[in-house]
Tab-separated table of C-alpha atoms in Angstrom:
chain	number	residue	atom	x	y	z
A	1	MET	CA	3.277	-6.689	38.031
A	2	PRO	CA	-0.498	-6.094	37.945
A	3	GLY	CA	-1.307	-2.434	37.435
A	4	GLU	CA	1.935	-1.591	35.647
A	5	LYS	CA	1.752	0.184	32.330
A	6	ARG	CA	2.312	-2.031	29.287
A	7	VAL	CA	1.915	-2.228	25.541
A	8	LEU	CA	0.510	-5.189	23.622
A	9	LEU	CA	2.002	-5.158	20.138
A	10	ALA	CA	0.140	-7.018	17.407
A	11	ALA	CA	1.907	-9.481	15.141
A	12	PRO	CA	1.508	-9.554	12.260
A	13	ARG	CA	0.987	-5.888	11.489
A	14	GLY	CA	2.051	-3.421	8.833
A	15	TYR	CA	3.155	-4.196	5.299
A	16	CYS	CA	1.516	-7.123	3.562
A	17	ALA	CA	3.127	-8.806	0.549
A	18	GLY	CA	0.982	-6.885	-1.942
A	19	VAL	CA	1.820	-3.500	-0.433
A	20	ASP	CA	5.512	-4.313	-0.202
A	21	ARG	CA	5.482	-5.372	-3.863
A	22	ALA	CA	3.759	-2.135	-4.920
A	23	VAL	CA	6.116	0.137	-2.975
A	24	VAL	CA	9.215	-1.705	-4.206
A	25	THR	CA	7.825	-1.414	-7.739
A	26	VAL	CA	7.854	2.388	-7.524
A	27	GLU	CA	11.279	2.425	-5.854
A	28	LYS	CA	12.788	0.121	-8.489
A	29	ALA	CA	11.146	2.083	-11.317
A	30	LEU	CA	12.654	5.333	-10.043
A	31	GLU	CA	16.082	3.703	-9.819
A	32	LEU	CA	15.858	2.049	-13.239
A	33	TYR	CA	14.185	4.722	-15.365
A	34	GLY	CA	14.932	7.816	-13.310
A	35	PRO	CA	12.332	10.378	-12.236
A	36	PRO	CA	9.722	11.325	-12.927
A	37	VAL	CA	7.666	8.151	-12.737
A	38	TYR	CA	3.912	8.728	-12.721
A	39	VAL	CA	1.632	6.740	-10.424
A	40	ARG	CA	-2.139	6.617	-10.925
A	41	LYS	CA	-3.797	7.166	-7.529
A	42	GLU	CA	-1.890	6.567	-4.312
A	43	ILE	CA	0.279	3.485	-4.778
A	44	VAL	CA	-0.984	2.349	-1.349
A	45	HIS	CA	-3.214	4.166	1.106
A	46	ASN	CA	-0.601	5.640	3.408
A	47	LYS	CA	0.330	9.302	3.713
A	48	HIS	CA	3.946	8.676	4.764
A	49	VAL	CA	4.629	6.249	1.911
A	50	VAL	CA	3.215	8.635	-0.691
A	51	ARG	CA	5.142	11.644	0.644
A	52	THR	CA	8.389	9.672	0.747
A	53	LEU	CA	8.013	8.463	-2.827
A	54	GLU	CA	7.114	11.988	-3.981
A	55	ARG	CA	10.397	13.243	-2.564
A	56	ARG	CA	12.175	10.602	-4.643
A	57	GLY	CA	10.514	11.729	-7.866
A	58	ALA	CA	7.186	9.904	-8.098
A	59	ILE	CA	4.299	12.016	-9.381
A	60	PHE	CA	0.860	10.898	-8.201
A	61	VAL	CA	-2.141	11.693	-10.378
A	62	ASP	CA	-5.844	11.001	-9.976
A	63	GLU	CA	-6.632	10.148	-13.587
A	64	THR	CA	-4.783	8.534	-16.464
A	65	ASN	CA	-5.257	11.557	-18.739
A	66	GLU	CA	-3.084	13.622	-16.367
A	67	VAL	CA	-0.051	11.588	-17.448
A	68	PRO	CA	1.849	13.102	-20.425
A	69	GLU	CA	1.462	11.127	-23.646
A	70	GLY	CA	4.116	8.457	-23.995
A	71	ALA	CA	5.225	8.656	-20.347
A	72	ARG	CA	5.534	5.796	-17.873
A	73	VAL	CA	2.752	5.168	-15.360
A	74	ILE	CA	2.351	2.676	-12.531
A	75	PHE	CA	-1.102	1.421	-11.566
A	76	SER	CA	-1.645	1.213	-7.812
A	77	ALA	CA	-1.991	-1.909	-5.663
A	78	HIS	CA	-5.778	-1.472	-5.608
A	79	GLY	CA	-6.191	-2.346	-9.288
A	80	VAL	CA	-7.829	-0.615	-12.245
A	81	SER	CA	-10.642	-1.399	-14.634
A	82	PRO	CA	-10.234	-2.404	-18.294
A	83	ALA	CA	-11.331	1.132	-19.211
A	84	VAL	CA	-8.232	2.551	-17.490
A	85	HIS	CA	-5.971	0.166	-19.415
A	86	ALA	CA	-7.695	1.340	-22.619
A	87	GLU	CA	-7.097	4.995	-21.704
A	88	ALA	CA	-3.412	4.232	-21.144
A	89	ARG	CA	-3.109	2.555	-24.541
A	90	ALA	CA	-4.799	5.518	-26.224
A	91	LEU	CA	-2.165	7.815	-24.690
A	92	SER	CA	0.679	5.444	-25.658
A	93	LEU	CA	1.670	5.189	-21.998
A	94	LYS	CA	4.261	2.701	-20.810
A	95	THR	CA	2.404	0.907	-18.017
A	96	ILE	CA	3.524	-1.090	-15.005
A	97	ASP	CA	0.663	-2.835	-13.260
A	98	ALA	CA	1.336	-3.041	-9.501
A	99	THR	CA	-2.118	-4.428	-8.711
A	100	CYS	CA	-1.933	-6.794	-5.754
A	101	PRO	CA	-2.160	-10.380	-7.053
A	102	LEU	CA	-4.972	-11.049	-4.566
A	103	VAL	CA	-6.994	-8.209	-6.106
A	104	THR	CA	-6.213	-9.549	-9.574
A	105	LYS	CA	-7.675	-12.874	-8.421
A	106	VAL	CA	-10.986	-11.145	-7.607
A	107	HIS	CA	-10.955	-9.432	-11.023
A	108	ARG	CA	-10.551	-12.801	-12.726
A	109	GLU	CA	-13.400	-14.261	-10.672
A	110	ALA	CA	-15.633	-11.359	-11.733
A	111	VAL	CA	-14.819	-11.917	-15.421
A	112	ARG	CA	-15.387	-15.661	-15.184
A	113	PHE	CA	-18.764	-15.394	-13.458
A	114	ALA	CA	-19.877	-12.619	-15.812
A	115	ASP	CA	-18.942	-14.809	-18.794
A	116	ASP	CA	-21.215	-17.489	-17.270
A	117	ASP	CA	-23.972	-14.829	-17.008
A	118	TYR	CA	-24.142	-14.740	-13.206
A	119	ASP	CA	-25.346	-11.780	-11.187
A	120	ILE	CA	-22.361	-10.824	-9.026
A	121	LEU	CA	-22.970	-9.235	-5.616
A	122	LEU	CA	-19.806	-7.334	-4.738
A	123	VAL	CA	-19.465	-6.634	-1.010
A	124	GLY	CA	-17.438	-3.452	-0.615
A	125	HIS	CA	-17.352	0.308	-0.129
A	126	GLU	CA	-18.623	2.608	-2.851
A	127	GLY	CA	-15.901	4.865	-4.233
A	128	HIS	CA	-13.003	2.709	-3.039
A	129	GLU	CA	-10.460	2.277	-5.842
A	130	GLU	CA	-10.440	-1.487	-5.523
A	131	VAL	CA	-14.216	-1.669	-5.864
A	132	GLU	CA	-14.152	0.611	-8.918
A	133	GLY	CA	-11.545	-1.613	-10.561
A	134	THR	CA	-13.392	-4.856	-9.859
A	135	ALA	CA	-16.790	-3.464	-10.853
A	136	GLY	CA	-15.258	-2.202	-14.083
A	137	GLU	CA	-14.440	-5.772	-15.124
A	138	ALA	CA	-18.143	-6.620	-15.513
A	139	PRO	CA	-20.271	-3.504	-14.930
A	140	ASP	CA	-23.440	-5.030	-16.360
A	141	HIS	CA	-23.285	-8.003	-13.995
A	142	ILE	CA	-22.096	-6.464	-10.706
A	143	THR	CA	-24.222	-4.966	-7.935
A	144	LEU	CA	-22.456	-3.320	-5.003
A	145	VAL	CA	-23.595	-4.325	-1.509
A	146	GLU	CA	-22.047	-2.024	1.105
A	147	SER	CA	-23.482	-3.417	4.340
A	148	PRO	CA	-25.914	-5.969	5.781
A	149	ASP	CA	-28.632	-3.307	5.726
A	150	ASP	CA	-28.328	-2.998	1.938
A	151	VAL	CA	-29.351	-6.596	1.357
A	152	GLU	CA	-33.103	-5.962	1.412
A	153	HIS	CA	-32.761	-3.686	-1.634
A	154	VAL	CA	-30.742	-6.143	-3.756
A	155	GLU	CA	-32.482	-7.549	-6.828
A	156	VAL	CA	-31.142	-10.175	-9.240
A	157	ARG	CA	-32.335	-11.560	-12.561
A	158	ASP	CA	-32.160	-15.226	-11.592
A	159	PRO	CA	-31.883	-16.267	-7.904
A	160	GLY	CA	-30.376	-19.556	-9.128
A	161	LYS	CA	-27.397	-17.815	-10.773
A	162	VAL	CA	-25.957	-15.452	-8.200
A	163	VAL	CA	-22.519	-15.300	-6.569
A	164	TRP	CA	-20.854	-12.993	-4.058
A	165	LEU	CA	-17.358	-11.527	-4.233
A	166	SER	CA	-15.760	-8.977	-1.920
A	167	GLN	CA	-13.281	-6.167	-1.593
A	168	THR	CA	-10.117	-7.648	-0.076
A	169	THR	CA	-9.762	-5.210	2.856
A	170	LEU	CA	-13.096	-5.488	4.656
A	171	SER	CA	-14.073	-6.455	8.175
A	172	VAL	CA	-14.343	-10.232	8.137
A	173	ASP	CA	-17.220	-10.228	10.629
A	174	GLU	CA	-19.315	-7.627	8.831
A	175	THR	CA	-18.703	-9.261	5.464
A	176	MET	CA	-19.849	-12.633	6.786
A	177	GLU	CA	-22.966	-11.003	8.240
A	178	THR	CA	-23.698	-9.425	4.869
A	179	VAL	CA	-23.228	-12.801	3.173
A	180	ARG	CA	-25.452	-14.497	5.756
A	181	ARG	CA	-28.279	-12.078	4.963
A	182	LEU	CA	-27.705	-12.451	1.231
A	183	ARG	CA	-27.970	-16.222	1.580
A	184	GLU	CA	-31.228	-15.854	3.522
A	185	LYS	CA	-32.605	-13.899	0.573
A	186	PHE	CA	-30.921	-16.005	-2.129
A	187	PRO	CA	-30.520	-19.576	-0.791
A	188	LEU	CA	-28.645	-20.696	-3.922
A	189	LEU	CA	-26.039	-17.961	-3.546
A	190	GLN	CA	-22.605	-19.280	-4.543
A	191	ASP	CA	-19.359	-18.536	-2.711
A	192	PRO	CA	-16.170	-17.362	-4.425
A	193	PRO	CA	-13.831	-20.214	-5.434
A	194	SER	CA	-11.500	-19.064	-2.638
A	195	ASP	CA	-11.613	-16.467	0.120
A	196	ASP	CA	-11.575	-12.922	-1.291
A	197	ILE	CA	-10.682	-11.092	1.921
A	198	CYS	CA	-6.907	-10.802	1.958
A	199	TYR	CA	-4.956	-13.100	4.283
A	200	ALA	CA	-3.168	-10.062	5.746
A	201	THR	CA	-6.412	-8.221	6.456
A	202	GLN	CA	-7.742	-11.293	8.267
A	203	ASN	CA	-4.535	-11.904	10.232
A	204	ARG	CA	-4.350	-8.312	11.454
A	205	GLN	CA	-7.980	-8.437	12.540
A	206	VAL	CA	-7.441	-11.739	14.366
A	207	ALA	CA	-4.491	-10.262	16.282
A	208	VAL	CA	-6.593	-7.277	17.338
A	209	LYS	CA	-9.427	-9.561	18.434
A	210	GLN	CA	-6.998	-11.481	20.654
A	211	MET	CA	-5.706	-8.277	22.244
A	212	ALA	CA	-8.735	-6.032	22.449
A	213	GLY	CA	-10.292	-7.425	25.615
A	214	GLU	CA	-7.123	-6.581	27.573
A	215	CYS	CA	-6.713	-3.085	26.127
A	216	ASP	CA	-7.876	0.186	27.632
A	217	LEU	CA	-6.738	1.915	24.439
A	218	MET	CA	-5.979	0.636	20.929
A	219	ILE	CA	-3.778	2.750	18.691
A	220	VAL	CA	-3.889	1.765	15.031
A	221	VAL	CA	-1.244	3.336	12.841
A	222	GLY	CA	-2.683	4.047	9.405
A	223	SER	CA	-4.253	6.633	7.150
A	224	GLN	CA	-7.898	7.699	7.074
A	225	ASN	CA	-8.327	6.496	3.480
A	226	SER	CA	-7.022	3.029	4.355
A	227	SER	CA	-9.997	0.669	4.534
A	228	ASN	CA	-8.156	-2.116	6.348
A	229	SER	CA	-6.715	0.317	8.927
A	230	LYS	CA	-10.122	1.786	9.744
A	231	ARG	CA	-11.529	-1.717	10.122
A	232	LEU	CA	-8.882	-2.483	12.770
A	233	VAL	CA	-10.183	0.340	14.969
A	234	GLU	CA	-13.742	-0.929	14.542
A	235	VAL	CA	-12.726	-4.505	15.383
A	236	ALA	CA	-10.841	-3.337	18.488
A	237	LEU	CA	-13.872	-1.490	19.846
A	238	GLU	CA	-16.215	-4.342	18.973
A	239	TYR	CA	-14.030	-6.890	20.776
A	240	GLY	CA	-13.600	-5.047	24.040
A	241	SER	CA	-11.089	-2.224	23.806
A	242	ARG	CA	-12.344	0.705	25.869
A	243	ASP	CA	-11.089	3.252	23.342
A	244	GLY	CA	-9.456	3.201	19.925
A	245	HIS	CA	-7.931	5.690	17.494
A	246	LEU	CA	-6.354	5.786	14.041
A	247	VAL	CA	-3.220	7.925	13.638
A	248	ASP	CA	-0.731	8.479	10.835
A	249	TYR	CA	2.065	9.622	13.140
A	250	ALA	CA	2.956	9.408	16.830
A	251	GLU	CA	2.562	13.163	17.259
A	252	GLU	CA	-1.144	12.815	16.463
A	253	ILE	CA	-1.719	10.869	19.698
A	254	ASP	CA	-3.548	12.926	22.309
A	255	GLU	CA	-2.043	12.493	25.773
A	256	ALA	CA	-5.561	12.745	27.192
A	257	TRP	CA	-6.237	9.316	25.674
A	258	LEU	CA	-3.865	7.855	28.280
A	259	ASP	CA	-5.905	9.038	31.279
A	260	GLY	CA	-6.611	5.970	33.419
A	261	VAL	CA	-4.986	3.665	30.853
A	262	ARG	CA	-2.801	0.735	31.904
A	263	THR	CA	-2.723	-1.371	28.737
A	264	VAL	CA	-2.291	0.096	25.255
A	265	GLY	CA	-2.676	-2.070	22.177
A	266	VAL	CA	-0.664	-1.086	19.114
A	267	THR	CA	-1.032	-2.338	15.554
A	268	SER	CA	-0.842	-0.968	12.036
A	269	GLY	CA	-2.660	-1.292	8.752
A	270	ALA	CA	-1.297	-3.315	5.865
A	271	SER	CA	0.186	-0.276	4.088
A	272	VAL	CA	2.158	1.106	7.061
A	273	PRO	CA	5.984	0.953	7.243
A	274	GLU	CA	7.364	-0.311	10.549
A	275	ILE	CA	9.239	2.905	11.324
A	276	LEU	CA	5.901	4.624	12.066
A	277	VAL	CA	5.007	1.905	14.593
A	278	ARG	CA	8.380	2.274	16.268
A	279	ASP	CA	7.794	6.018	16.571
A	280	VAL	CA	4.524	5.289	18.393
A	281	LEU	CA	6.270	2.824	20.713
A	282	ASP	CA	8.960	5.421	21.479
A	283	TRP	CA	6.255	8.020	22.193
A	284	LEU	CA	4.515	5.617	24.582
A	285	ALA	CA	7.781	4.571	26.261
A	286	ALA	CA	8.539	8.218	27.029
A	287	ARG	CA	5.261	8.292	28.950
A	288	GLY	CA	5.864	5.174	31.013
A	289	PHE	CA	4.693	2.501	28.585
A	290	GLY	CA	8.048	0.838	28.002
A	291	ASP	CA	6.998	-2.761	28.679
A	292	VAL	CA	6.150	-4.221	25.240
A	293	LYS	CA	4.712	-7.693	24.733
A	294	ALA	CA	4.088	-9.170	21.282
A	295	VAL	CA	0.736	-10.855	20.613
A	296	THR	CA	1.232	-13.204	17.662
A	297	ALA	CA	-1.834	-14.349	15.742
A	298	ALA	CA	-0.166	-15.807	12.648
A	299	GLU	CA	3.082	-16.157	10.749
A	300	GLU	CA	3.272	-14.683	7.262
A	301	SER	CA	5.742	-15.751	4.584
A	302	LEU	CA	3.961	-15.024	1.293
A	303	LEU	CA	6.165	-13.795	-1.553
A	304	PHE	CA	5.056	-11.952	-4.694
A	305	ALA	CA	7.104	-11.422	-7.836
A	306	LEU	CA	7.477	-7.869	-9.113
A	307	PRO	CA	5.238	-6.881	-12.071
A	308	THR	CA	6.130	-8.553	-15.364
A	309	GLU	CA	6.957	-5.291	-17.157
A	310	LEU	CA	9.412	-4.220	-14.469
A	311	ARG	CA	11.072	-7.639	-14.210
A	312	ARG	CA	11.615	-7.628	-17.984
A	313	ASP	CA	13.306	-4.218	-17.912
A	314	LEU	CA	15.393	-5.050	-14.846
A	315	LYS	CA	16.636	-8.210	-16.557
A	316	ALA	CA	17.473	-6.237	-19.709
A	317	ALA	CA	19.502	-3.861	-17.539
A	318	GLY	CA	21.384	-6.771	-16.007
A	319	GLN	CA	19.687	-6.441	-12.613
A	320	GLU	CA	18.179	-9.251	-10.558
A	321	ALA	CA	14.453	-9.034	-9.845
A	322	LYS	CA	13.941	-11.089	-6.708
A	323	LYS	CA	10.583	-11.781	-5.180
A	324	VAL	CA	9.620	-9.324	-2.462
A	325	ARG	CA	9.883	-10.473	1.128
A	326	HIS	CA	8.829	-8.507	4.172
A	327	ASP	CA	8.410	-9.736	7.734
A	328	PRO	CA	6.217	-7.319	9.695
A	329	SER	CA	5.841	-9.599	12.705
A	330	ALA	CA	9.030	-8.822	14.624
A	331	ILE	CA	8.955	-6.548	17.676
A	332	PRO	CA	10.944	-3.270	17.799
A	333	GLY	CA	14.377	-3.398	16.308
A	334	SER	CA	13.215	-5.207	13.181
A	335	GLY	CA	13.541	-3.854	9.672
A	336	ASP	CA	10.934	-1.417	8.476
A	337	GLY	CA	10.736	-2.415	4.848
A	338	HIS	CA	12.173	0.146	2.474
A	339	LEU	CA	10.859	3.550	3.467
A	340	ARG	CA	12.484	5.768	6.054
């Protein structure tokens, strides 16, 4: 009935195919080789995932030179630059590259356009691991553009040979505004051969856009260093949600946020296991928000194979290396991927 408390639950939400592949890569590596397995940077940007894998024997390091010579290291889903691969070879490290295939696609685009001597305008956030990896593919050709306001300061060698690429986890709307301004300045600006912003990032933003106007409060489950999670809060507020917050765990929710609230929207970033969303739903149900309605923006069925190096070793050990499948779109009661 009108006025009753309810929850709108976004679908899809949570794990994307690239994140699921990266997490399963670490899990399978620990099972196959035994701990410790080193991981350069956080495998995905989620506190719960990292802590869980640490308990199983993964050791996360910031730089390649922190890995003992000859040891095994996994590169995170965000990708690394050629310089990092060179460092690993110099240390005789056994590497497993868990870079998301959609990020690898952007790397290949950067190399191709650099080989054709284009100026590449990379839309993204300075310091983000994905941006560092992509920029490292062609540092002499890439200029970072962080926001629409940066466009006025961008200079290129030849306005007739310029292309834009982007970080995969950005706000679709802000990226398109940045590109619009770039095209005003450089009318011959070329587009990437295919969309760089990840399908999962876009789908999760579309779901939030559909929900936001009906929400008094949007709770996004995700970590502060997760670009796509932070963008979901921004999108929610931009599209009509009265309030919005990013939390790692249900216990971080402030009950004061519920004052005067009838409709709560719930979603999660692309690196968040479903169990954390269910904890939030349980927390809300205990406070009268037990009526949950799914808002479905898209269906996702993309599958990614595990990294080549891991598949080879699994096969040698007589184990099957199936493609990774995860369905984050089901409402409570569904599987939560692999981490508990």
